[in-house]
mmCIF file of C-alpha atoms in Angstrom:
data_model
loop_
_atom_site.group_PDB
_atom_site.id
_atom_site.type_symbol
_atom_site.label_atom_id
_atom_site.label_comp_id
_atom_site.label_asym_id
_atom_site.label_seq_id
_atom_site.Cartn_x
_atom_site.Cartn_y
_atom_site.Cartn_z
ATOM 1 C CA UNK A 1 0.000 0.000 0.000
ATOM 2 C CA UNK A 2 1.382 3.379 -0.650
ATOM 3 C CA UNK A 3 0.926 5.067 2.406
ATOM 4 C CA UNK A 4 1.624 1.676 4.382
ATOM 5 C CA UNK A 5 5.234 3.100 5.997
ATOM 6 C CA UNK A 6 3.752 6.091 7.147
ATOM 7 C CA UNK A 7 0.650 4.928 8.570
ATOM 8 C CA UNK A 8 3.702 2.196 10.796
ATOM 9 C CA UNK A 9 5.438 5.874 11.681
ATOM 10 C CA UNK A 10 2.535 7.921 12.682
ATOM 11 C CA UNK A 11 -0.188 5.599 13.566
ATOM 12 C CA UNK A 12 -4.030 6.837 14.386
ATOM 13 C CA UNK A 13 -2.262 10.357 13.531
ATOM 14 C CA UNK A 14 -2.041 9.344 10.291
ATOM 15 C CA UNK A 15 -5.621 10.240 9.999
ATOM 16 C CA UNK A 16 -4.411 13.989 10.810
ATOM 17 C CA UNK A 17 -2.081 14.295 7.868
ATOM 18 C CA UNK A 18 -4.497 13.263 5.604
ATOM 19 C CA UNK A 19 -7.592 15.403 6.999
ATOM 20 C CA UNK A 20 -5.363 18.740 7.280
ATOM 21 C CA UNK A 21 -5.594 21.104 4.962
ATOM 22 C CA UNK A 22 -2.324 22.908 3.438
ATOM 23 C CA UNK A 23 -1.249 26.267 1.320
ATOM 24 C CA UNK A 24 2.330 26.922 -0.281
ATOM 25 C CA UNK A 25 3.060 30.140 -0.781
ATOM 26 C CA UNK A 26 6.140 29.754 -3.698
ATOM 27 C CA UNK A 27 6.912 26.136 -5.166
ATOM 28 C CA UNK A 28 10.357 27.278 -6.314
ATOM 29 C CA UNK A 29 13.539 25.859 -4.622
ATOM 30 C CA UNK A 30 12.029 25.146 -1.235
ATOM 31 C CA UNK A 31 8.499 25.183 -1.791
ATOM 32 C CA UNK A 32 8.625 22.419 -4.661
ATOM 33 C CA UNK A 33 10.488 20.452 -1.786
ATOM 34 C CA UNK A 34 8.064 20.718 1.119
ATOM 35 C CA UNK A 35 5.474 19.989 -1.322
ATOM 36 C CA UNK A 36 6.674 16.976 -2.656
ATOM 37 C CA UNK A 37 7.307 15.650 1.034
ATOM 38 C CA UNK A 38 3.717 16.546 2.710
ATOM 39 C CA UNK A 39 2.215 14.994 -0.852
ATOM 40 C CA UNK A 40 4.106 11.869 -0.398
ATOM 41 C CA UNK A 41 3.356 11.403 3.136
ATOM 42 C CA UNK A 42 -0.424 11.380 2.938
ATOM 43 C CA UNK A 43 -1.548 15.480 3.382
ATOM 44 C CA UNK A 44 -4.576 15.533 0.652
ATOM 45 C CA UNK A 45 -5.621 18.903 0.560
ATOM 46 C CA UNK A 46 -2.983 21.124 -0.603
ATOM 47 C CA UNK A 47 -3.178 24.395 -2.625
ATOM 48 C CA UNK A 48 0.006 26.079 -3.994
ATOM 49 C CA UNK A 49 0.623 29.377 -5.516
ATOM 50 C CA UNK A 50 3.001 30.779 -7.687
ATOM 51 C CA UNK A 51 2.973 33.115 -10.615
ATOM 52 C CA UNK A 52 6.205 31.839 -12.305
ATOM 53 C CA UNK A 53 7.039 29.587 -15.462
ATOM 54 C CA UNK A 54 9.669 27.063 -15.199
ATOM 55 C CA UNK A 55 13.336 27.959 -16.971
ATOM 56 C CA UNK A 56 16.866 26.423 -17.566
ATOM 57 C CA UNK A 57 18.162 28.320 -14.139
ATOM 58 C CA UNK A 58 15.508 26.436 -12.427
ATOM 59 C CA UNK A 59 16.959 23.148 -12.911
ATOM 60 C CA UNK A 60 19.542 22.572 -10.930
ATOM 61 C CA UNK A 61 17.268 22.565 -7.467
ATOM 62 C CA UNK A 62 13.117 22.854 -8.305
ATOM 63 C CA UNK A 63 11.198 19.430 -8.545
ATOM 64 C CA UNK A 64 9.025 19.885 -11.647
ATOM 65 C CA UNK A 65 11.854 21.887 -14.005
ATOM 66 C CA UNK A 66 13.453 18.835 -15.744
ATOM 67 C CA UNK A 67 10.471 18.584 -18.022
ATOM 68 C CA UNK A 68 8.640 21.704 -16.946
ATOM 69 C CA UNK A 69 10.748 24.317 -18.854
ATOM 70 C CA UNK A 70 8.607 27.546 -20.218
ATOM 71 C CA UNK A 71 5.230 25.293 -18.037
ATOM 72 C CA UNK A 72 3.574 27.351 -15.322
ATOM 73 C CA UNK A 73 5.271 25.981 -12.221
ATOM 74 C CA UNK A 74 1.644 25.227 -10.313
ATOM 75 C CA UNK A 75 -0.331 24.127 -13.476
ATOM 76 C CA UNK A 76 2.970 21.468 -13.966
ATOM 77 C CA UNK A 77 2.805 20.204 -10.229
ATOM 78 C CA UNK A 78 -0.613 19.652 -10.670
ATOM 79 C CA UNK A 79 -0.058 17.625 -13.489
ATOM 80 C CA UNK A 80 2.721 15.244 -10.981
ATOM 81 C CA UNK A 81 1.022 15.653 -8.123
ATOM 82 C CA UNK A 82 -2.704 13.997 -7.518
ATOM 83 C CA UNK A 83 -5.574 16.318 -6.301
ATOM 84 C CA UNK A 84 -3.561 19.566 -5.552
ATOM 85 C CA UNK A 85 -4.870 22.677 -6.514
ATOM 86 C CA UNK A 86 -3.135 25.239 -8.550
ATOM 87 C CA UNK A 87 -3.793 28.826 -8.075
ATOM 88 C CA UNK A 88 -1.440 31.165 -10.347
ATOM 89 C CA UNK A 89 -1.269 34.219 -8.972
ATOM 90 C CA UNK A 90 1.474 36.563 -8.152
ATOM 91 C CA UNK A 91 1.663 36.782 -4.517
ATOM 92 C CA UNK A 92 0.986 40.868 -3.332
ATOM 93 C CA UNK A 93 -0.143 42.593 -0.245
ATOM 94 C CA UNK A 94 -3.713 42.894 -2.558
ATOM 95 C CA UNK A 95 -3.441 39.190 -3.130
ATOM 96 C CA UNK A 96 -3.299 38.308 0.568
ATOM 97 C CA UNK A 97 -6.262 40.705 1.486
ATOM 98 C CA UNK A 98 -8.306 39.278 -0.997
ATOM 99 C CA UNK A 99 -7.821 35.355 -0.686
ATOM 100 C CA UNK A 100 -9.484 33.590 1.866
ATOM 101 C CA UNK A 101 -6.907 31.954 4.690
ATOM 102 C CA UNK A 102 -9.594 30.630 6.486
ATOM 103 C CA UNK A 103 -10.070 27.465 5.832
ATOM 104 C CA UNK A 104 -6.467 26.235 5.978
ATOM 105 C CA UNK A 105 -4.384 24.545 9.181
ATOM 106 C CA UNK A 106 -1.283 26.158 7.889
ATOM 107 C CA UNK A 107 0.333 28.775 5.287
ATOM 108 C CA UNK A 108 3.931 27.633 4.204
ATOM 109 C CA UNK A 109 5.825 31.294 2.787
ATOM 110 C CA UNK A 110 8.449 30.081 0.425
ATOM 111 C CA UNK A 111 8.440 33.810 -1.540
ATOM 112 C CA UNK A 112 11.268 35.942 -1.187
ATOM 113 C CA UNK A 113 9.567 38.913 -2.113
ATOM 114 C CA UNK A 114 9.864 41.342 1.282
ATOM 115 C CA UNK A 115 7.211 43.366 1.389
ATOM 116 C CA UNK A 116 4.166 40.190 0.748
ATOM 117 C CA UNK A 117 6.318 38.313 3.082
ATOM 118 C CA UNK A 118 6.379 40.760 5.728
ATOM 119 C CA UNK A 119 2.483 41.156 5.236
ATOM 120 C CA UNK A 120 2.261 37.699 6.101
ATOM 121 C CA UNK A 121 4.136 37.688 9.076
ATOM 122 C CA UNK A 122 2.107 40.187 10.696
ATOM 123 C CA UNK A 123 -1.138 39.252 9.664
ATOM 124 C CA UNK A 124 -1.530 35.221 10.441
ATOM 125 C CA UNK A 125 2.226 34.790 12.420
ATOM 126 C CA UNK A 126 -0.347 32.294 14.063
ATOM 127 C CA UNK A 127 -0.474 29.625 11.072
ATOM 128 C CA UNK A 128 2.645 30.924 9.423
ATOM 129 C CA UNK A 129 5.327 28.474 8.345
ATOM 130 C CA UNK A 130 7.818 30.773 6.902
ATOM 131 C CA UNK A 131 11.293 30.673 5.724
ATOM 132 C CA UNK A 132 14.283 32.824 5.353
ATOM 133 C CA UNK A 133 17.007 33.017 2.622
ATOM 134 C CA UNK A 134 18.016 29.342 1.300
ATOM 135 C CA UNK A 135 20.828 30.415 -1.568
ATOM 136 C CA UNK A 136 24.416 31.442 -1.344
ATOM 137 C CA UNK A 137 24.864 28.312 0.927
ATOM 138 C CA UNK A 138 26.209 24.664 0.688
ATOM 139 C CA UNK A 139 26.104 23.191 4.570
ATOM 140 C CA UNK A 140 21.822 22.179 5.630
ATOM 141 C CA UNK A 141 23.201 20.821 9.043
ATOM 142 C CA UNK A 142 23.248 24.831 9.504
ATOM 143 C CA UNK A 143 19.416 25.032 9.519
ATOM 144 C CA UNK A 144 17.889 25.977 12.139
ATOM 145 C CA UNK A 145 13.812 26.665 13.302
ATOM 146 C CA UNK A 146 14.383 29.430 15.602
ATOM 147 C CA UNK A 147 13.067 32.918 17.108
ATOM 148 C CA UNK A 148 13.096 35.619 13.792
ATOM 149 C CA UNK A 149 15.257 37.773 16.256
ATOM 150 C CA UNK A 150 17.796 35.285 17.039
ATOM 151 C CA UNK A 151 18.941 34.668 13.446
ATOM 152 C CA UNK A 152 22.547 35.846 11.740
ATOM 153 C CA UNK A 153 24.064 35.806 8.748
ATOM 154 C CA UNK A 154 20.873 35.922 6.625
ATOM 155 C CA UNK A 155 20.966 39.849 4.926
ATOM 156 C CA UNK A 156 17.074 38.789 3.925
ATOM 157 C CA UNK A 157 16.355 38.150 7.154
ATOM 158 C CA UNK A 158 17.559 41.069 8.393
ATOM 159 C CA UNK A 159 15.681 43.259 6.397
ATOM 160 C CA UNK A 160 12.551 41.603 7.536
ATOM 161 C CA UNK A 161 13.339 42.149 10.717
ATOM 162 C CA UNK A 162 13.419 46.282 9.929
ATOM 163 C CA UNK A 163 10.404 46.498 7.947
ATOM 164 C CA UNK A 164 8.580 44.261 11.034
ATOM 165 C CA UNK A 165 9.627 46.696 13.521
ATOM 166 C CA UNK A 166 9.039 49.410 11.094
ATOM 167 C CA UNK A 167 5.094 48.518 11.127
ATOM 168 C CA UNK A 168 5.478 47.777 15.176
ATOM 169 C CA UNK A 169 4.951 44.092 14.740
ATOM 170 C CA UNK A 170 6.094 42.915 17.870
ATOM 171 C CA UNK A 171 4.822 39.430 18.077
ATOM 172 C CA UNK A 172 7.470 35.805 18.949
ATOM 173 C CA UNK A 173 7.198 34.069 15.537
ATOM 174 C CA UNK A 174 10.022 31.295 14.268
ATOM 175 C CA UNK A 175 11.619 31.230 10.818
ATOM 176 C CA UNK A 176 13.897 28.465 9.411
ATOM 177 C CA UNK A 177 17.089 29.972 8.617
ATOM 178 C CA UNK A 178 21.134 28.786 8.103
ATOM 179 C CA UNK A 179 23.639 30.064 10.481
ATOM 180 C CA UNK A 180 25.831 29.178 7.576
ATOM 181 C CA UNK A 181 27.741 32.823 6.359
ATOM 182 C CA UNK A 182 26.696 33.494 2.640
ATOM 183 C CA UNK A 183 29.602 32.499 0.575
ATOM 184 C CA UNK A 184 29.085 34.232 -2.604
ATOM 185 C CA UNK A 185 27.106 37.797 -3.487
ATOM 186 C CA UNK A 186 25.063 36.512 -6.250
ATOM 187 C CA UNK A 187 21.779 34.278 -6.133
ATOM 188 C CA UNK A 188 24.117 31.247 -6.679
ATOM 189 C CA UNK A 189 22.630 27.925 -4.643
ATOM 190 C CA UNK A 190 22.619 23.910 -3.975
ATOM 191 C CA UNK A 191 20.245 22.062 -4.109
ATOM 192 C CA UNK A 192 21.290 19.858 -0.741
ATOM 193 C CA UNK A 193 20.602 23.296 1.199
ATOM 194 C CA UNK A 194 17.129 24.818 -0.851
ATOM 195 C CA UNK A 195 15.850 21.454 -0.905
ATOM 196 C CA UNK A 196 16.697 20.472 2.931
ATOM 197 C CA UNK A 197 15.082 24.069 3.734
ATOM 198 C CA UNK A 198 11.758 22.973 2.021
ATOM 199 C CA UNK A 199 12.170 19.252 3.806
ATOM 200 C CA UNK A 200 12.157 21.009 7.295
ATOM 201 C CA UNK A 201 9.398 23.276 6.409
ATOM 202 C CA UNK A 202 7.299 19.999 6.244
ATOM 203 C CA UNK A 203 8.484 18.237 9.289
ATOM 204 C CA UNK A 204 7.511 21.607 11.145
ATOM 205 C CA UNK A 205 4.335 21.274 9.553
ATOM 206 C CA UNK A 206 3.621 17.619 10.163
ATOM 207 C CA UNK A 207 4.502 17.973 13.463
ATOM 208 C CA UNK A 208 2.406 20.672 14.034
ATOM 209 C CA UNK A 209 -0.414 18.872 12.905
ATOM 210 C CA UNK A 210 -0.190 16.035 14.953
ATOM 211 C CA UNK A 211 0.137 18.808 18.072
ATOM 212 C CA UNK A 212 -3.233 20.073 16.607
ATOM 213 C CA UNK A 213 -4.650 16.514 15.951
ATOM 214 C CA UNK A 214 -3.365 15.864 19.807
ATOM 215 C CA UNK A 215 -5.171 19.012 21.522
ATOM 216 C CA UNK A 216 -8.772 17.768 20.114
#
């Protein structure tokens, strides 16, 4: 049976994973990743958004770009991946007002656009999943899930930081981030660290679902 491993791992929470209900924000580099994982391990309702078309540059870390190049990244997934729903959409500070969050358990932010980002931060910190900066890096054992004003070494991060404070947002929320210095100044990247970044993002989220699934 497909799922038969993870049913062994998780047990009557299995039940969870499959019942929660799921939105990626981004399916680039990490996104792609943590959607791939949650799919695989039994979450059935999961949206994604993303505006972008698959290229050449793509290919050396997005699941999807091998055979997806000039596809829309969402409509492709949804051609790999059973029962997702695409939405593409460029992801704005309009976009977010206007979509309805309700419904979902969780919101996994793999953008890297600041100011949407930031927006989502202050507005549902509560269901966020977010991450910071995953290129310019080679090491993953420097990831870390940790307080937004604990991290280093992450320029991105930093700036989200400003623009938080900037709006007062004052609020404890957790981003995964590397510790790992940046070791080149252009958008260069691996796939062992942008992939292992989108890998945590769904542990987090499967563990927070069985911490939901264990509240009830």
């Amino acid at each position: 049976m497909r799922f038969d491993r993870v049913k062994r791992l998780f047990g009557e929470q299995f039940t969870a994973l499959q019942n929660a209900k799921i939105i990626i924000l981004g399916v680039g580099g990490v996104g792609g990743f943590a959607l791939d994982a949650l799919h695989r391990s039994g979450v059935q309702n999961i949206t994604i958004v993303d505006f972008d078309t698959f290229d050449e540059t793509n290919q050396n870390r997005q699941i999807g770009s091998i055979d997806g190049i000039g596809k829309s990244k969402v409509a492709h997934l949804a051609s790999i991946y059973q029962n997702i729903t695409p939405i593409e959409a460029k992801i704005t500070k309009q976009w977010i007002d206007e979509f309805n969050f309700e419904p979902y358990d969780f919101i996994l932010d793999a953008i890297d656009d600041i100011e949407p980002k930031v927006y989502l931060i202050s507005k549902y910190h509560q269901k966020l999943i977010s991450s910071g900066g995953s290129a310019k890096r080679i090491d993953p054992l420097k990831i870390e899930y940790i307080e937004l004003s604990k991290t280093y070494n992450d320029p991105f991060i930093r700036k989200i930081r400003q623009e938080l404070k900037k709006i007062g947002f004052n609020k404890k929320f957790k981003i995964i981030f590397s510790s790992e210095n940046p070791i080149c100044e252009t958008l260069g990247s691996f796939v062992a660290v942008t992939g292992a970044f989108g890998l945590v993002m769904s542990s987090i989220t499967v563990q927070k679902i069985i911490s939901k699934y264990e509240l009830k």
